[in-house]
Amino acid sequence: MAAETALLTVDLDAIAANWRMLRDRHGADAAGVVKADGYGLGAVPVARRLAREGCGHFFVAQLAEGIAVAAAVPRAMVAVLNGLLPGEERAFAAHGIVPVLNDLGQVDAWAAEASRLGTRLPAILHIDTGMNRLGLPPVAVDALAADPSRLAPLDLRYVMTHLVAAEVPDDPANARQRDAFAASRARLPPARASFANSSGVFLGAGYRTDLARPGAALYGINPTPGLPNPMRPAVRLDGRVLQVRDVPAGETVGYNGTWTAARPSRIATVAVGYADGYLRNLSNRCPARCDGHPVPMAGRVSMDLTTFDVTDFPAIRTGAMLTLIGDGQTPDDLAAAAGTNGYEVLTSIGSRYARRYLGA
Ligand SMILES: *Cc1c(COP(=O)(O)O)cnc(C)c1O
């Protein structure tokens, strides 16, 4: 087998420690959100590791993701946030996957499936308290409050809602959503509740419910932007140096010559580019790391390659690995350089990395 040219290392022990910390901080149970293939890191290995840790609830976005995760953690509850699409009822029931019911049509379709099967089917009801994206709007909550028999064929596991601005503790939307959620719950049949995402866990006791739904913080993204990151880093990306070349002063490097050698320079070309989710907006902005030292980028990120100025690192030769994430540089650092968030940095990670799981 050829040597890997790019390596993604996922520290499952760190993810497990982050989950325990979030659960304890929340002071109640916590799920694991593993949508988008576990934020790009691998939903199945993450779910397996968290299940071993005692995590009994998982959320994904889509049914196909749910089927893969449910097969890996057969004793856990696996729920699909995007809801129940027409025609999916039998597959949800056959795989024992819990739909997050986002409108009255989904409530009625799932109740009809339960009646057809002669069983009560598990469900989560999503109340929209201000996101205006998915979930039952107030008028639909009114309809259910007026006719709770529509829910009777269902085993209502949780009623949930989702915060709009949890990472901004003094955003008035937080308290507004908390109060709207409490008002809706009071009008519906009694059920356990699920509210806080990663950042919501840090909003305090007013946001505690039976089940938190952290995703990003599990993977080391800072749930408290502006404050020190309380989470353990869980991701490392390394790229192989394919060539090191001497570039005379005055010459440029890469597409459109956006970097010019100010001195006789050594340039290392690394086998990672924007096709690997190493965002083009990082061009000339984000260093790599070598033994903890920042190694400046030189020129544009291209599809499969990125160039770094290793003039001051004579030990870096062809075949060496440069660290793109890790070694003190976080997904949030890349996000800040690229003008996005850590979520997008992680979910952009492509399929060409060799993957190594620590603590599997
Ligand atoms: C993605 C998502 C979460 C997890 O959010 P994080 O900010 O990653 O913790 C929780 N609930 C819902 C509805 C989501 O879509």
CSV table of C-alpha atoms and ligand atoms in Angstrom, one decimal:
chain,number,residue,atom,x,y,z
A,1,MET,CA,0.0,0.0,0.0
A,2,ALA,CA,1.3,3.5,-0.8
A,3,ALA,CA,2.0,5.9,2.1
A,4,GLU,CA,-0.9,8.0,2.9
A,5,THR,CA,-0.6,11.6,1.7
A,6,ALA,CA,-3.1,13.0,4.1
A,7,LEU,CA,-4.2,11.7,7.5
A,8,LEU,CA,-7.2,12.5,9.7
A,9,THR,CA,-6.8,11.4,13.3
A,10,VAL,CA,-9.9,11.4,15.5
A,11,ASP,CA,-9.4,11.1,19.2
A,12,LEU,CA,-12.5,9.1,20.4
A,13,ASP,CA,-11.3,9.3,24.0
A,14,ALA,CA,-11.4,13.1,23.8
A,15,ILE,CA,-14.9,12.9,22.3
A,16,ALA,CA,-16.0,10.6,25.1
A,17,ALA,CA,-14.5,12.9,27.7
A,18,ASN,CA,-16.2,15.9,26.1
A,19,TRP,CA,-19.6,14.0,26.2
A,20,ARG,CA,-19.2,13.2,29.9
A,21,MET,CA,-18.2,16.8,30.6
A,22,LEU,CA,-21.3,18.1,28.7
A,23,ARG,CA,-23.6,15.7,30.5
A,24,ASP,CA,-22.3,16.6,33.9
A,25,ARG,CA,-22.4,20.3,33.1
A,26,HIS,CA,-25.9,20.0,31.9
A,27,GLY,CA,-26.8,18.1,35.1
A,28,ALA,CA,-29.1,15.7,33.2
A,29,ASP,CA,-28.8,13.2,30.3
A,30,ALA,CA,-27.1,14.1,27.1
A,31,ALA,CA,-27.5,12.7,23.6
A,32,GLY,CA,-24.8,12.6,20.9
A,33,VAL,CA,-25.5,14.5,17.7
A,34,VAL,CA,-23.7,12.7,14.9
A,35,LYS,CA,-25.4,14.1,11.8
A,36,ALA,CA,-23.4,14.8,8.6
A,37,ASP,CA,-21.3,11.7,9.4
A,38,GLY,CA,-20.4,12.8,12.9
A,39,TYR,CA,-19.6,16.4,11.8
A,40,GLY,CA,-17.3,14.9,9.2
A,41,LEU,CA,-15.4,12.7,11.6
A,42,GLY,CA,-17.3,9.4,11.2
A,43,ALA,CA,-20.7,8.9,12.7
A,44,VAL,CA,-20.4,5.1,13.3
A,45,PRO,CA,-17.0,5.1,15.2
A,46,VAL,CA,-18.1,8.1,17.2
A,47,ALA,CA,-21.5,6.6,18.1
A,48,ARG,CA,-20.0,3.3,19.0
A,49,ARG,CA,-17.5,5.0,21.4
A,50,LEU,CA,-20.2,7.2,23.0
A,51,ALA,CA,-22.5,4.2,23.4
A,52,ARG,CA,-19.7,2.5,25.3
A,53,GLU,CA,-19.5,5.6,27.5
A,54,GLY,CA,-23.2,5.3,28.4
A,55,CYS,CA,-24.7,7.6,25.7
A,56,GLY,CA,-28.2,6.2,24.9
A,57,HIS,CA,-29.5,8.8,22.4
A,58,PHE,CA,-28.3,9.8,19.0
A,59,PHE,CA,-29.5,12.4,16.5
A,60,VAL,CA,-28.8,12.4,12.8
A,61,ALA,CA,-30.3,14.6,10.1
A,62,GLN,CA,-31.4,12.0,7.5
A,63,LEU,CA,-33.0,8.5,7.5
A,64,ALA,CA,-30.0,6.9,5.7
A,65,GLU,CA,-27.6,8.3,8.4
A,66,GLY,CA,-30.0,6.9,11.0
A,67,ILE,CA,-30.0,3.4,9.5
A,68,ALA,CA,-26.2,3.3,9.6
A,69,VAL,CA,-25.9,4.6,13.1
A,70,ALA,CA,-28.8,2.3,14.5
A,71,ALA,CA,-27.0,-0.7,13.1
A,72,ALA,CA,-23.9,0.3,15.1
A,73,VAL,CA,-25.6,1.1,18.4
A,74,PRO,CA,-28.6,-1.3,18.4
A,75,ARG,CA,-29.6,-0.5,22.0
A,76,ALA,CA,-29.7,3.3,21.7
A,77,MET,CA,-32.5,5.6,20.5
A,78,VAL,CA,-31.6,7.0,17.1
A,79,ALA,CA,-33.7,10.0,16.0
A,80,VAL,CA,-33.8,11.8,12.6
A,81,LEU,CA,-34.0,15.6,12.9
A,82,ASN,CA,-35.1,16.3,9.3
A,83,GLY,CA,-38.4,14.4,10.0
A,84,LEU,CA,-40.5,11.9,8.4
A,85,LEU,CA,-40.8,12.3,4.6
A,86,PRO,CA,-43.7,10.8,2.7
A,87,GLY,CA,-43.0,7.1,1.9
A,88,GLU,CA,-40.4,6.7,4.7
A,89,GLU,CA,-42.8,5.4,7.3
A,90,ARG,CA,-42.1,1.7,6.8
A,91,ALA,CA,-38.4,2.1,6.8
A,92,PHE,CA,-38.5,4.2,10.0
A,93,ALA,CA,-40.6,1.5,11.7
A,94,ALA,CA,-38.6,-1.4,10.3
A,95,HIS,CA,-35.3,0.0,11.6
A,96,GLY,CA,-36.7,1.2,14.9
A,97,ILE,CA,-35.7,4.8,14.1
A,98,VAL,CA,-37.5,7.7,15.8
A,99,PRO,CA,-38.7,10.5,13.6
A,100,VAL,CA,-38.6,14.1,14.9
A,101,LEU,CA,-42.1,15.1,13.8
A,102,ASN,CA,-41.9,18.6,12.3
A,103,ASP,CA,-45.4,19.3,11.2
A,104,LEU,CA,-49.0,18.0,11.6
A,105,GLY,CA,-48.9,16.0,8.4
A,106,GLN,CA,-45.9,14.0,9.9
A,107,VAL,CA,-47.8,13.5,13.2
A,108,ASP,CA,-50.8,12.1,11.3
A,109,ALA,CA,-48.7,10.0,8.9
A,110,TRP,CA,-46.8,8.4,11.8
A,111,ALA,CA,-49.9,7.9,13.9
A,112,ALA,CA,-51.5,6.2,10.8
A,113,GLU,CA,-48.5,3.9,10.5
A,114,ALA,CA,-48.8,3.0,14.2
A,115,SER,CA,-52.4,2.2,13.8
A,116,ARG,CA,-51.7,0.1,10.7
A,117,LEU,CA,-49.0,-1.9,12.6
A,118,GLY,CA,-51.2,-2.1,15.7
A,119,THR,CA,-48.5,-0.7,18.0
A,120,ARG,CA,-47.5,2.6,19.5
A,121,LEU,CA,-44.6,4.0,17.6
A,122,PRO,CA,-41.9,6.2,19.3
A,123,ALA,CA,-41.8,9.9,18.2
A,124,ILE,CA,-40.2,13.2,19.1
A,125,LEU,CA,-42.3,16.3,18.6
A,126,HIS,CA,-40.4,19.4,17.5
A,127,ILE,CA,-41.9,22.7,18.6
A,128,ASP,CA,-40.6,25.8,16.7
A,129,THR,CA,-39.9,28.6,19.1
A,130,GLY,CA,-38.3,31.1,16.8
A,131,MET,CA,-36.0,29.4,14.3
A,132,ASN,CA,-38.7,29.3,11.6
A,133,ARG,CA,-36.9,26.5,9.9
A,134,LEU,CA,-38.4,23.2,11.0
A,135,GLY,CA,-40.9,22.3,13.7
A,136,LEU,CA,-44.6,22.9,14.7
A,137,PRO,CA,-45.5,26.6,14.6
A,138,PRO,CA,-47.8,27.9,17.4
A,139,VAL,CA,-50.9,27.4,15.3
A,140,ALA,CA,-50.0,23.7,15.0
A,141,VAL,CA,-49.5,23.4,18.7
A,142,ASP,CA,-52.9,25.0,19.1
A,143,ALA,CA,-54.4,22.2,16.9
A,144,LEU,CA,-52.7,19.4,18.9
A,145,ALA,CA,-53.8,21.0,22.2
A,146,ALA,CA,-57.4,21.1,20.9
A,147,ASP,CA,-57.2,17.5,19.8
A,148,PRO,CA,-54.6,15.5,21.7
A,149,SER,CA,-56.0,12.2,20.4
A,150,ARG,CA,-53.9,12.8,17.3
A,151,LEU,CA,-50.9,11.9,19.4
A,152,ALA,CA,-52.6,8.9,21.1
A,153,PRO,CA,-51.2,6.2,18.8
A,154,LEU,CA,-47.6,7.5,19.5
A,155,ASP,CA,-45.2,6.9,22.3
A,156,LEU,CA,-44.1,10.5,22.7
A,157,ARG,CA,-40.5,10.2,23.9
A,158,TYR,CA,-39.5,13.9,23.9
A,159,VAL,CA,-40.8,17.3,23.0
A,160,MET,CA,-37.9,19.4,21.7
A,161,THR,CA,-37.0,22.8,20.4
A,162,HIS,CA,-33.8,24.3,19.1
A,163,LEU,CA,-32.0,27.6,20.1
A,164,VAL,CA,-31.4,30.3,17.6
A,165,ALA,CA,-28.4,32.0,19.2
A,166,ALA,CA,-27.3,29.8,22.1
A,167,GLU,CA,-23.6,30.8,21.7
A,168,VAL,CA,-24.5,34.4,22.5
A,169,PRO,CA,-25.5,34.2,26.1
A,170,ASP,CA,-27.1,37.7,26.4
A,171,ASP,CA,-29.1,37.4,23.2
A,172,PRO,CA,-32.7,37.9,24.3
A,173,ALA,CA,-33.9,35.2,21.9
A,174,ASN,CA,-32.7,32.6,24.4
A,175,ALA,CA,-35.1,33.6,27.2
A,176,ARG,CA,-37.9,34.1,24.7
A,177,GLN,CA,-37.4,30.6,23.3
A,178,ARG,CA,-37.2,29.2,26.9
A,179,ASP,CA,-40.6,30.8,27.8
A,180,ALA,CA,-42.3,29.8,24.5
A,181,PHE,CA,-41.1,26.2,24.9
A,182,ALA,CA,-42.5,26.1,28.5
A,183,ALA,CA,-45.8,27.5,27.3
A,184,SER,CA,-46.1,25.0,24.5
A,185,ARG,CA,-45.2,22.1,26.7
A,186,ALA,CA,-47.9,23.0,29.2
A,187,ARG,CA,-50.5,22.7,26.5
A,188,LEU,CA,-49.4,19.3,25.2
A,189,PRO,CA,-49.6,15.9,26.8
A,190,PRO,CA,-46.8,15.4,29.4
A,191,ALA,CA,-43.5,14.3,27.9
A,192,ARG,CA,-39.8,14.6,28.6
A,193,ALA,CA,-38.1,17.6,27.1
A,194,SER,CA,-35.0,18.2,25.0
A,195,PHE,CA,-33.7,21.7,24.5
A,196,ALA,CA,-30.0,22.7,24.8
A,197,ASN,CA,-27.4,22.2,22.0
A,198,SER,CA,-23.7,22.4,22.8
A,199,SER,CA,-23.8,26.1,23.6
A,200,GLY,CA,-27.1,25.8,25.3
A,201,VAL,CA,-25.5,23.6,28.0
A,202,PHE,CA,-23.5,26.6,29.1
A,203,LEU,CA,-26.6,28.9,29.4
A,204,GLY,CA,-27.3,27.6,32.9
A,205,ALA,CA,-30.0,25.9,34.8
A,206,GLY,CA,-32.9,27.6,33.0
A,207,TYR,CA,-32.0,25.7,29.9
A,208,ARG,CA,-31.7,22.3,31.6
A,209,THR,CA,-34.2,19.6,30.4
A,210,ASP,CA,-34.2,15.8,30.4
A,211,LEU,CA,-31.9,15.6,27.4
A,212,ALA,CA,-29.3,18.0,25.9
A,213,ARG,CA,-28.4,17.6,22.3
A,214,PRO,CA,-24.7,18.6,21.9
A,215,GLY,CA,-22.9,18.1,18.6
A,216,ALA,CA,-20.1,20.6,17.9
A,217,ALA,CA,-18.6,20.6,21.4
A,218,LEU,CA,-18.2,16.9,21.4
A,219,TYR,CA,-15.8,17.3,18.5
A,220,GLY,CA,-13.8,20.1,20.3
A,221,ILE,CA,-15.5,23.2,18.8
A,222,ASN,CA,-15.7,26.0,21.4
A,223,PRO,CA,-19.3,26.2,22.7
A,224,THR,CA,-18.4,29.5,24.5
A,225,PRO,CA,-17.0,31.8,21.8
A,226,GLY,CA,-15.0,34.6,23.3
A,227,LEU,CA,-14.2,32.5,26.4
A,228,PRO,CA,-11.5,29.9,26.7
A,229,ASN,CA,-12.5,26.6,25.1
A,230,PRO,CA,-13.5,24.1,27.8
A,231,MET,CA,-13.5,21.2,25.4
A,232,ARG,CA,-10.7,18.8,24.6
A,233,PRO,CA,-9.4,18.9,21.0
A,234,ALA,CA,-10.4,15.8,19.1
A,235,VAL,CA,-9.2,16.2,15.6
A,236,ARG,CA,-5.9,16.2,13.9
A,237,LEU,CA,-5.2,16.7,10.2
A,238,ASP,CA,-1.7,16.1,8.7
A,239,GLY,CA,-0.6,16.5,5.1
A,240,ARG,CA,2.4,15.0,3.4
A,241,VAL,CA,5.2,17.1,1.9
A,242,LEU,CA,5.5,16.0,-1.8
A,243,GLN,CA,8.3,18.3,-2.7
A,244,VAL,CA,10.5,21.0,-1.3
A,245,ARG,CA,11.9,23.5,-3.7
A,246,ASP,CA,14.2,26.6,-3.7
A,247,VAL,CA,12.5,29.7,-4.9
A,248,PRO,CA,14.6,32.7,-5.7
A,249,ALA,CA,13.8,36.1,-4.2
A,250,GLY,CA,11.2,38.0,-6.4
A,251,GLU,CA,9.5,34.8,-7.8
A,252,THR,CA,5.9,34.0,-6.9
A,253,VAL,CA,4.3,30.8,-5.7
A,254,GLY,CA,1.0,29.3,-6.9
A,255,TYR,CA,-2.0,30.4,-8.9
A,256,ASN,CA,-2.1,34.1,-9.8
A,257,GLY,CA,1.2,34.7,-8.0
A,258,THR,CA,-0.4,36.0,-4.8
A,259,TRP,CA,2.7,35.3,-2.7
A,260,THR,CA,6.2,36.7,-3.6
A,261,ALA,CA,9.4,35.4,-2.1
A,262,ALA,CA,10.9,38.3,-0.2
A,263,ARG,CA,14.2,36.4,0.2
A,264,PRO,CA,15.6,33.2,-1.2
A,265,SER,CA,13.0,30.7,0.1
A,266,ARG,CA,12.3,27.0,0.5
A,267,ILE,CA,8.7,26.1,-0.4
A,268,ALA,CA,7.1,22.8,0.7
A,269,THR,CA,4.2,21.5,-1.3
A,270,VAL,CA,1.6,19.6,0.8
A,271,ALA,CA,-0.9,17.1,-0.6
A,272,VAL,CA,-4.0,18.7,0.7
A,273,GLY,CA,-6.2,21.2,-1.0
A,274,TYR,CA,-9.7,22.6,-1.2
A,275,ALA,CA,-11.0,19.3,-2.5
A,276,ASP,CA,-10.1,18.0,0.9
A,277,GLY,CA,-12.1,20.7,2.6
A,278,TYR,CA,-9.0,22.8,3.3
A,279,LEU,CA,-10.9,25.9,2.3
A,280,ARG,CA,-9.6,28.1,-0.5
A,281,ASN,CA,-10.4,31.1,1.7
A,282,LEU,CA,-7.5,30.0,3.9
A,283,SER,CA,-5.1,31.1,1.1
A,284,ASN,CA,-2.2,33.1,2.5
A,285,ARG,CA,-3.9,33.3,5.9
A,286,CYS,CA,-3.5,30.1,7.8
A,287,PRO,CA,-0.2,28.5,8.9
A,288,ALA,CA,0.5,24.8,9.2
A,289,ARG,CA,2.2,23.6,12.3
A,290,CYS,CA,5.5,21.9,12.8
A,291,ASP,CA,6.3,20.8,16.4
A,292,GLY,CA,4.0,23.5,17.6
A,293,HIS,CA,5.6,26.3,15.5
A,294,PRO,CA,3.5,28.1,12.9
A,295,VAL,CA,4.7,27.5,9.3
A,296,PRO,CA,3.3,30.3,7.1
A,297,MET,CA,1.3,29.5,4.0
A,298,ALA,CA,2.7,30.8,0.7
A,299,GLY,CA,0.1,31.4,-2.0
A,300,ARG,CA,-3.3,30.1,-2.8
A,301,VAL,CA,-4.8,26.8,-1.6
A,302,SER,CA,-5.4,24.8,-4.8
A,303,MET,CA,-7.6,21.8,-5.4
A,304,ASP,CA,-5.1,19.1,-4.3
A,305,LEU,CA,-2.1,21.0,-3.1
A,306,THR,CA,-1.1,23.8,-0.7
A,307,THR,CA,2.3,25.5,-0.4
A,308,PHE,CA,4.1,26.6,2.8
A,309,ASP,CA,7.2,28.7,3.4
A,310,VAL,CA,9.6,26.4,5.2
A,311,THR,CA,12.7,28.6,4.8
A,312,ASP,CA,13.0,28.7,8.6
A,313,PHE,CA,12.4,24.9,9.0
A,314,PRO,CA,15.4,23.2,7.5
A,315,ALA,CA,14.3,19.8,9.0
A,316,ILE,CA,11.2,19.8,6.8
A,317,ARG,CA,12.0,17.6,3.8
A,318,THR,CA,10.1,15.6,1.2
A,319,GLY,CA,8.0,13.0,3.0
A,320,ALA,CA,7.5,15.0,6.2
A,321,MET,CA,4.0,15.6,7.5
A,322,LEU,CA,2.8,19.1,8.3
A,323,THR,CA,0.0,19.5,10.7
A,324,LEU,CA,-3.0,21.5,9.4
A,325,ILE,CA,-5.3,21.0,12.4
A,326,GLY,CA,-3.9,20.0,15.8
A,327,ASP,CA,-0.7,20.9,17.6
A,328,GLY,CA,-2.4,23.9,19.2
A,329,GLN,CA,-4.3,24.9,16.0
A,330,THR,CA,-8.0,24.3,16.2
A,331,PRO,CA,-10.9,24.0,13.7
A,332,ASP,CA,-12.1,27.3,15.2
A,333,ASP,CA,-8.7,28.9,14.2
A,334,LEU,CA,-9.2,27.7,10.6
A,335,ALA,CA,-12.7,29.0,10.7
A,336,ALA,CA,-11.6,32.4,11.9
A,337,ALA,CA,-9.0,32.6,9.1
A,338,ALA,CA,-11.5,31.5,6.4
A,339,GLY,CA,-14.5,33.5,7.6
A,340,THR,CA,-16.7,30.6,8.6
A,341,ASN,CA,-17.4,28.5,11.7
A,342,GLY,CA,-15.8,25.4,13.1
A,343,TYR,CA,-18.8,23.3,12.0
A,344,GLU,CA,-18.2,24.1,8.4
A,345,VAL,CA,-14.5,23.4,8.7
A,346,LEU,CA,-15.1,19.9,10.1
A,347,THR,CA,-18.0,18.9,7.9
A,348,SER,CA,-16.0,20.0,4.8
A,349,ILE,CA,-13.2,17.4,5.5
A,350,GLY,CA,-13.1,15.3,2.4
A,351,SER,CA,-13.0,11.6,1.7
A,352,ARG,CA,-9.3,11.4,0.7
A,353,TYR,CA,-7.8,11.3,4.1
A,354,ALA,CA,-6.6,8.1,5.6
A,355,ARG,CA,-8.4,7.8,8.9
A,356,ARG,CA,-7.1,6.8,12.2
A,357,TYR,CA,-9.3,6.5,15.4
A,358,LEU,CA,-7.7,6.7,18.8
A,359,GLY,CA,-9.6,4.9,21.6
A,360,ALA,CA,-11.9,2.9,19.3
B,1,LIG,C1,-27.2,20.3,14.8
B,1,LIG,C2,-28.3,20.3,15.9
B,1,LIG,C3,-27.9,20.1,17.2
B,1,LIG,C4,-26.5,20.1,17.7
B,1,LIG,O1,-26.0,21.5,17.7
B,1,LIG,P1,-24.5,21.9,18.1
B,1,LIG,O2,-24.5,23.3,18.1
B,1,LIG,O3,-23.6,21.2,17.1
B,1,LIG,O4,-24.3,21.3,19.5
B,1,LIG,C5,-29.0,20.0,18.2
B,1,LIG,N1,-30.3,20.1,17.8
B,1,LIG,C6,-30.6,20.3,16.5
B,1,LIG,C7,-32.1,20.4,16.1
B,1,LIG,C8,-29.6,20.4,15.5
B,1,LIG,O5,-30.0,20.6,14.2
